[in-house]
XYZ file of C-alpha atoms in Angstrom:
440
model
C 62.597 99.248 74.258
C 65.472 98.981 72.335
C 68.078 96.084 71.681
C 70.665 98.122 73.141
C 68.104 98.936 76.278
C 67.686 95.173 76.156
C 71.065 94.287 76.732
C 71.947 96.802 79.175
C 68.827 95.298 81.360
C 70.441 91.320 80.801
C 73.639 93.285 81.926
C 72.336 94.552 84.811
C 70.085 91.277 85.938
C 73.460 89.139 85.526
C 75.791 91.321 87.800
C 73.192 92.457 90.173
C 71.531 89.240 92.397
C 70.453 88.353 95.745
C 73.337 86.858 98.131
C 73.499 85.258 101.803
C 77.128 85.582 103.066
C 80.102 86.755 101.285
C 80.191 85.580 98.017
C 83.560 84.052 98.094
C 82.991 81.090 101.004
C 79.231 81.206 99.481
C 80.849 80.157 96.077
C 82.726 77.573 97.632
C 79.674 76.500 99.349
C 77.800 76.379 96.100
C 80.352 74.339 94.458
C 80.210 71.362 97.477
C 76.190 71.673 96.778
C 76.640 71.338 93.031
C 79.161 68.200 93.702
C 76.736 66.505 96.504
C 73.957 66.930 94.006
C 75.330 64.627 91.314
C 75.907 62.057 93.893
C 72.508 62.158 94.762
C 71.612 61.632 91.251
C 73.813 58.675 90.104
C 74.034 56.812 94.122
C 70.798 54.345 95.459
C 70.653 55.628 99.257
C 71.108 58.962 98.487
C 67.726 60.126 97.902
C 66.038 60.770 101.657
C 66.111 64.082 102.468
C 68.232 63.166 106.028
C 70.605 61.167 104.079
C 73.119 64.500 104.001
C 73.356 64.118 107.524
C 74.542 60.646 108.333
C 76.894 60.350 105.364
C 80.235 59.783 105.812
C 81.914 63.012 103.250
C 85.303 63.716 102.667
C 85.949 67.002 101.369
C 88.540 68.489 99.314
C 88.603 72.100 97.793
C 91.128 73.751 95.738
C 91.148 77.775 95.430
C 92.770 80.747 93.944
C 94.662 83.327 95.853
C 92.384 85.060 95.867
C 89.100 83.304 97.105
C 91.393 82.113 99.930
C 91.929 85.801 100.634
C 88.579 86.823 100.591
C 87.358 84.032 102.432
C 89.515 83.062 105.377
C 87.953 85.688 107.758
C 84.684 86.181 107.149
C 81.568 85.450 108.860
C 79.237 82.788 107.418
C 75.551 83.234 108.071
C 74.281 81.495 111.052
C 76.861 80.001 112.189
C 79.137 82.155 114.283
C 82.125 80.968 112.467
C 84.221 82.053 109.929
C 85.986 80.842 106.555
C 86.381 78.190 103.913
C 85.636 75.096 106.221
C 82.366 75.435 107.468
C 81.357 76.753 104.250
C 82.426 73.903 102.528
C 80.989 71.538 104.943
C 77.704 73.596 104.784
C 77.503 73.593 101.090
C 77.768 69.988 101.431
C 75.389 69.195 104.191
C 72.648 71.471 103.116
C 73.008 73.622 100.283
C 70.843 73.370 96.905
C 72.681 74.914 93.660
C 69.179 75.869 92.641
C 69.224 79.242 94.741
C 72.573 80.363 93.412
C 74.639 82.718 95.695
C 71.794 82.203 98.282
C 72.843 78.511 98.130
C 72.861 78.517 102.318
C 68.783 79.515 101.967
C 67.753 76.263 103.703
C 70.515 76.410 106.600
C 68.848 75.054 110.205
C 70.326 73.613 113.706
C 70.671 70.354 112.723
C 73.215 71.091 109.015
C 74.915 73.683 111.498
C 75.799 70.842 113.863
C 76.509 68.132 111.076
C 78.678 70.974 109.291
C 80.687 71.485 112.294
C 81.262 67.724 112.922
C 82.747 67.595 109.518
C 85.087 70.304 110.326
C 86.229 69.269 113.781
C 86.546 65.732 112.162
C 89.139 67.353 109.442
C 86.925 66.170 106.991
C 87.509 69.400 104.992
C 90.885 70.196 103.217
C 91.374 73.502 101.801
C 94.208 73.763 99.350
C 95.137 76.480 96.875
C 94.865 75.544 93.520
C 97.765 75.758 90.848
C 95.330 78.260 88.137
C 96.233 81.703 86.748
C 92.505 82.206 87.186
C 91.904 84.918 90.102
C 88.662 83.016 90.644
C 88.318 79.640 90.798
C 87.234 76.883 92.831
C 87.242 72.829 92.508
C 85.486 70.883 95.443
C 85.622 67.338 95.403
C 83.339 65.498 97.677
C 83.313 61.343 98.393
C 81.084 59.609 100.050
C 81.582 56.703 102.025
C 84.897 56.296 100.706
C 83.721 55.357 97.651
C 81.900 57.332 95.014
C 83.249 60.739 94.418
C 81.820 63.876 92.495
C 83.186 67.398 91.792
C 82.159 70.726 90.610
C 84.711 73.826 89.213
C 83.216 77.137 89.399
C 85.864 80.039 87.988
C 85.626 83.440 86.650
C 82.585 84.058 87.943
C 80.804 83.262 91.742
C 78.320 81.173 90.102
C 79.832 80.221 87.025
C 79.901 76.091 87.046
C 82.301 75.020 84.612
C 83.139 71.436 84.905
C 81.036 68.790 86.744
C 82.752 65.037 86.974
C 81.535 61.878 88.882
C 83.825 58.883 89.100
C 86.279 60.417 86.667
C 83.681 60.975 84.051
C 83.607 64.330 82.712
C 79.443 65.492 82.920
C 79.831 69.153 81.781
C 82.980 71.304 80.566
C 82.999 74.621 79.231
C 85.893 76.917 78.727
C 83.728 79.434 80.690
C 84.868 83.427 80.156
C 88.715 84.215 81.073
C 88.467 87.024 83.515
C 92.107 88.261 82.753
C 91.216 90.186 79.605
C 93.109 92.719 78.427
C 91.843 96.016 79.365
C 89.043 97.527 77.079
C 88.513 93.875 75.365
C 85.059 93.944 76.297
C 83.957 97.206 75.804
C 81.191 96.017 73.237
C 79.539 94.647 75.683
C 79.837 97.071 78.883
C 78.251 100.504 78.200
C 80.520 103.886 78.378
C 79.630 106.163 80.795
C 77.592 108.088 78.396
C 75.225 105.092 77.855
C 74.938 104.481 81.426
C 74.194 108.196 81.676
C 71.146 108.003 78.610
C 69.704 105.179 79.850
C 69.407 105.975 83.344
C 67.712 109.116 81.930
C 65.179 107.109 79.341
C 64.378 103.902 80.097
C 60.812 103.125 80.841
C 60.288 102.908 84.594
C 58.547 99.881 84.169
C 61.639 98.145 82.672
C 63.921 99.420 85.638
C 61.680 99.325 88.302
C 63.049 95.874 89.706
C 66.050 97.564 90.824
C 64.488 98.577 93.684
C 64.858 95.451 94.995
C 67.933 96.288 95.628
C 66.830 99.085 98.373
C 64.350 96.441 100.091
C 67.358 93.856 100.846
C 69.993 96.359 101.743
C 67.745 98.749 103.942
C 67.045 95.723 105.634
C 70.579 94.426 106.074
C 70.854 97.652 107.404
C 68.763 97.827 109.686
C 69.365 94.924 111.408
C 73.100 96.024 111.610
C 72.195 99.309 113.268
C 69.992 97.135 115.921
C 72.126 94.159 116.465
C 75.736 93.835 117.792
C 77.180 92.655 114.207
C 80.814 92.861 113.815
C 82.900 96.071 114.578
C 79.922 97.985 114.909
C 80.845 100.888 112.710
C 77.288 101.725 111.574
C 75.952 101.811 115.198
C 78.675 103.609 116.602
C 78.124 106.301 113.868
C 74.900 106.140 114.386
C 74.973 106.665 118.523
C 73.638 109.935 119.849
C 76.525 109.502 122.572
C 78.792 110.799 119.357
C 76.506 113.130 117.663
C 79.165 115.889 118.395
C 81.745 114.312 116.412
C 79.192 112.612 113.802
C 76.220 114.968 113.973
C 72.783 114.124 112.260
C 73.478 115.161 108.547
C 73.871 113.503 105.491
C 76.796 112.367 105.399
C 76.612 110.615 108.753
C 73.357 108.770 107.898
C 74.532 107.518 104.854
C 77.952 106.330 106.343
C 75.767 105.061 109.119
C 73.801 102.833 107.119
C 76.124 101.775 104.321
C 78.556 100.655 107.619
C 75.818 99.002 109.458
C 74.200 96.749 106.743
C 78.385 95.661 105.996
C 78.824 95.225 109.730
C 76.027 92.564 109.699
C 77.102 91.138 106.483
C 80.215 90.403 107.541
C 80.231 89.001 110.966
C 77.193 86.170 109.433
C 73.852 87.907 109.502
C 71.030 85.391 108.067
C 69.799 87.738 105.433
C 70.541 88.787 102.248
C 72.220 91.461 100.634
C 71.761 92.657 96.771
C 75.152 92.136 95.527
C 77.198 93.857 92.258
C 79.639 92.278 90.204
C 79.563 89.124 92.449
C 80.305 90.929 95.541
C 77.898 91.961 98.448
C 79.734 94.693 100.273
C 79.963 96.183 96.783
C 76.284 96.198 96.266
C 75.560 97.574 99.515
C 78.493 100.395 98.862
C 76.803 101.436 95.499
C 73.194 101.550 96.648
C 72.966 102.339 100.355
C 74.620 105.981 100.034
C 71.995 106.832 97.075
C 69.068 104.920 99.110
C 70.153 107.383 102.343
C 69.550 110.736 99.857
C 66.558 109.573 99.087
C 65.014 108.544 102.642
C 66.860 111.972 103.994
C 65.364 114.049 100.885
C 61.937 112.059 100.485
C 63.017 111.137 96.738
C 60.278 109.290 94.846
C 60.382 105.367 93.236
C 61.069 106.514 89.818
C 64.106 109.156 90.766
C 65.509 106.605 92.886
C 65.345 103.164 90.723
C 66.859 105.781 87.836
C 69.820 106.817 90.531
C 70.281 103.078 91.364
C 70.757 101.818 87.760
C 72.968 104.432 87.287
C 75.212 103.520 90.158
C 75.040 100.117 89.405
C 76.173 100.698 86.166
C 78.938 102.951 86.703
C 80.397 100.054 89.271
C 79.775 97.439 86.914
C 81.469 99.227 84.243
C 84.670 99.984 86.161
C 84.552 96.510 87.501
C 85.172 95.341 83.957
C 88.306 96.785 83.445
C 89.670 95.217 87.140
C 87.967 91.517 86.887
C 85.871 89.874 89.785
C 88.890 89.738 92.222
C 91.829 92.121 92.867
C 94.001 93.948 95.344
C 91.747 97.006 94.653
C 89.056 97.188 97.646
C 85.694 96.919 95.582
C 84.741 99.987 97.895
C 86.838 102.147 95.503
C 84.432 100.923 92.375
C 81.245 100.913 94.655
C 81.709 104.339 95.939
C 82.338 105.828 92.609
C 78.815 104.536 91.180
C 77.320 105.878 94.454
C 78.681 109.507 94.196
C 77.467 109.115 90.416
C 73.765 108.010 91.642
C 73.970 111.066 94.578
C 75.063 113.487 91.826
C 72.304 112.489 89.582
C 69.623 112.858 92.356
C 70.977 116.209 93.126
C 70.229 117.154 89.431
C 73.601 116.738 88.269
C 74.263 116.494 84.159
C 76.725 114.390 82.340
C 79.598 116.481 82.936
C 79.175 116.749 86.728
C 78.924 112.643 87.179
C 82.104 112.341 84.915
C 83.898 115.109 87.323
C 82.050 112.709 90.318
C 83.951 109.969 88.667
C 86.986 111.707 88.124
C 86.705 112.806 92.052
C 86.994 109.490 93.224
C 89.167 107.858 90.825
C 92.039 110.843 92.249
C 90.826 110.436 95.776
C 90.747 106.698 97.087
C 92.654 105.016 94.171
C 95.270 102.546 95.720
C 92.989 101.422 98.489
C 94.233 97.718 99.042
C 92.002 94.848 99.322
C 93.625 92.523 102.483
C 90.391 90.011 102.674
C 86.835 89.920 103.205
C 86.241 90.488 106.881
C 84.324 92.265 109.720
C 87.006 95.515 109.367
C 85.660 96.067 105.521
C 82.447 98.052 107.201
C 85.416 100.699 108.057
C 86.280 101.067 104.419
C 82.946 101.343 103.587
C 82.167 104.391 105.754
C 85.396 105.836 104.296
C 84.181 105.182 100.863
C 80.677 107.001 101.125
C 82.222 109.820 102.798
C 84.597 110.143 99.645
C 81.549 109.597 97.767
C 79.363 112.468 99.024
C 82.634 114.616 98.932
C 83.184 113.906 95.366
C 79.665 114.812 94.436
C 79.254 118.030 95.807
C 82.662 119.307 94.564
C 81.168 117.949 91.481
C 77.827 119.876 91.241
C 79.889 123.051 92.213
C 81.901 122.765 89.149
C 84.923 121.499 90.754
C 86.666 118.212 89.065
C 90.279 116.739 89.665
C 92.377 118.442 86.440
C 93.724 115.984 83.653
C 97.073 116.756 84.578
C 96.896 115.677 88.171
C 97.701 111.594 88.524
C 95.968 109.383 86.456
C 93.355 111.555 85.510
C 92.691 111.861 81.754
C 90.513 114.237 79.734
C 88.437 111.699 78.609
C 86.633 109.705 81.113
C 86.510 106.002 79.772
C 90.731 106.840 79.447
C 90.419 107.463 83.043
C 88.184 104.553 84.069
C 91.010 102.429 82.033
C 94.150 103.744 83.692
C 92.130 102.735 86.994
C 91.745 99.181 85.528
C 95.008 98.836 84.614
C 96.688 99.602 88.479
C 94.106 97.192 89.872
C 94.654 94.454 87.644
C 98.140 94.821 86.395
C 99.850 97.509 88.356
C 98.887 95.955 92.100
C 99.763 92.225 91.206
C 102.588 92.293 93.297
C 100.583 93.905 96.155
C 97.813 91.309 95.734
C 100.646 88.400 96.271
C 102.255 89.851 99.211
C 98.905 90.639 100.947
C 98.248 86.976 100.493
C 101.355 85.854 101.402
C 101.489 87.738 105.364
C 97.352 86.534 105.587
C 98.365 82.971 104.943
C 101.858 83.164 107.537
C 100.209 84.402 110.349
């Protein structure tokens, strides 16, 4: 393995990881869990396994506007409730930071009952933080009106940059500035050319781990098809009742699987998703259309692994221009990655993969993120449809011209333009969406 290949694999492992529940409220739960663990380490009487269920907690949470936007309406696993209040309470009562974005892995009925008591007793307070960071969380936990511990997460959903106990700083690091100028990190994130070459040339044993994306996200999709989750977008698409509308072709199959996984996840299913760039829905959308193609047409594991690596990396690359949270729906980025994965499985060349990206960017750029919620499954389904359309057109040699809109002849300039629109051009849109949501 070359040094550059090793860097790319490290990037994948950093950005592609399991997440239980929507990552914004889960990140809040993670900060709460870490704060409570500081109290456990430093206070006598806080060692017994059941002490959290009995302690008198007061929890103050300060989050950036984008965290609030993406945490207000999403289901929290196993609770039948939505939002940051119950997520904060659960992180306090039963969260374990060692699990990362699966912080609520040990959730049980006792923890849920106690967490609901904290919410109902108004022991959880949520405020908007005064910060320029789009991804910012500070959770301060006070126990029995005495000791207080806090944890700060910034820029990445599991990036803990500050820990305090009774006003004493235990850890402080600057972390990584999220709002970098476009292109500032291009020496780390591989270009589309590098991604394509890596997907084709890497040793299979070195990338086999990516198949965990298939295993986790397929389980979530199957659960969504069986259960009564959210808007039941995936289940409705796959229903024989609407066969004359959707049919039984690959596009309908891919839309149903992907939307079903999103239905389940956003409605509080207790199964984890394999995320991409801090987003479970993005992880679902970047993988499930590619997996659906592999299932439908009998693709072997090695070819699927290479396509998934390509799909994941394209999404990571594009997301690098946008930051972890933006006004641009992550479905646009993720389904662009999926279009590349499908093109690859159909025998597409580097040029055809670039065409698929341009077709996607020329099609659904501008789809706004109005918060994480069960309705995201509809956007996911739309993204899958666009991805397949873009891949098929690319394989036919059809590509949106550089004379159209934000498309450039150079693929990296095209991606750069998308990043500028999502990170700079849509800032006012982001603020307006948040204003509308908090004033309901």
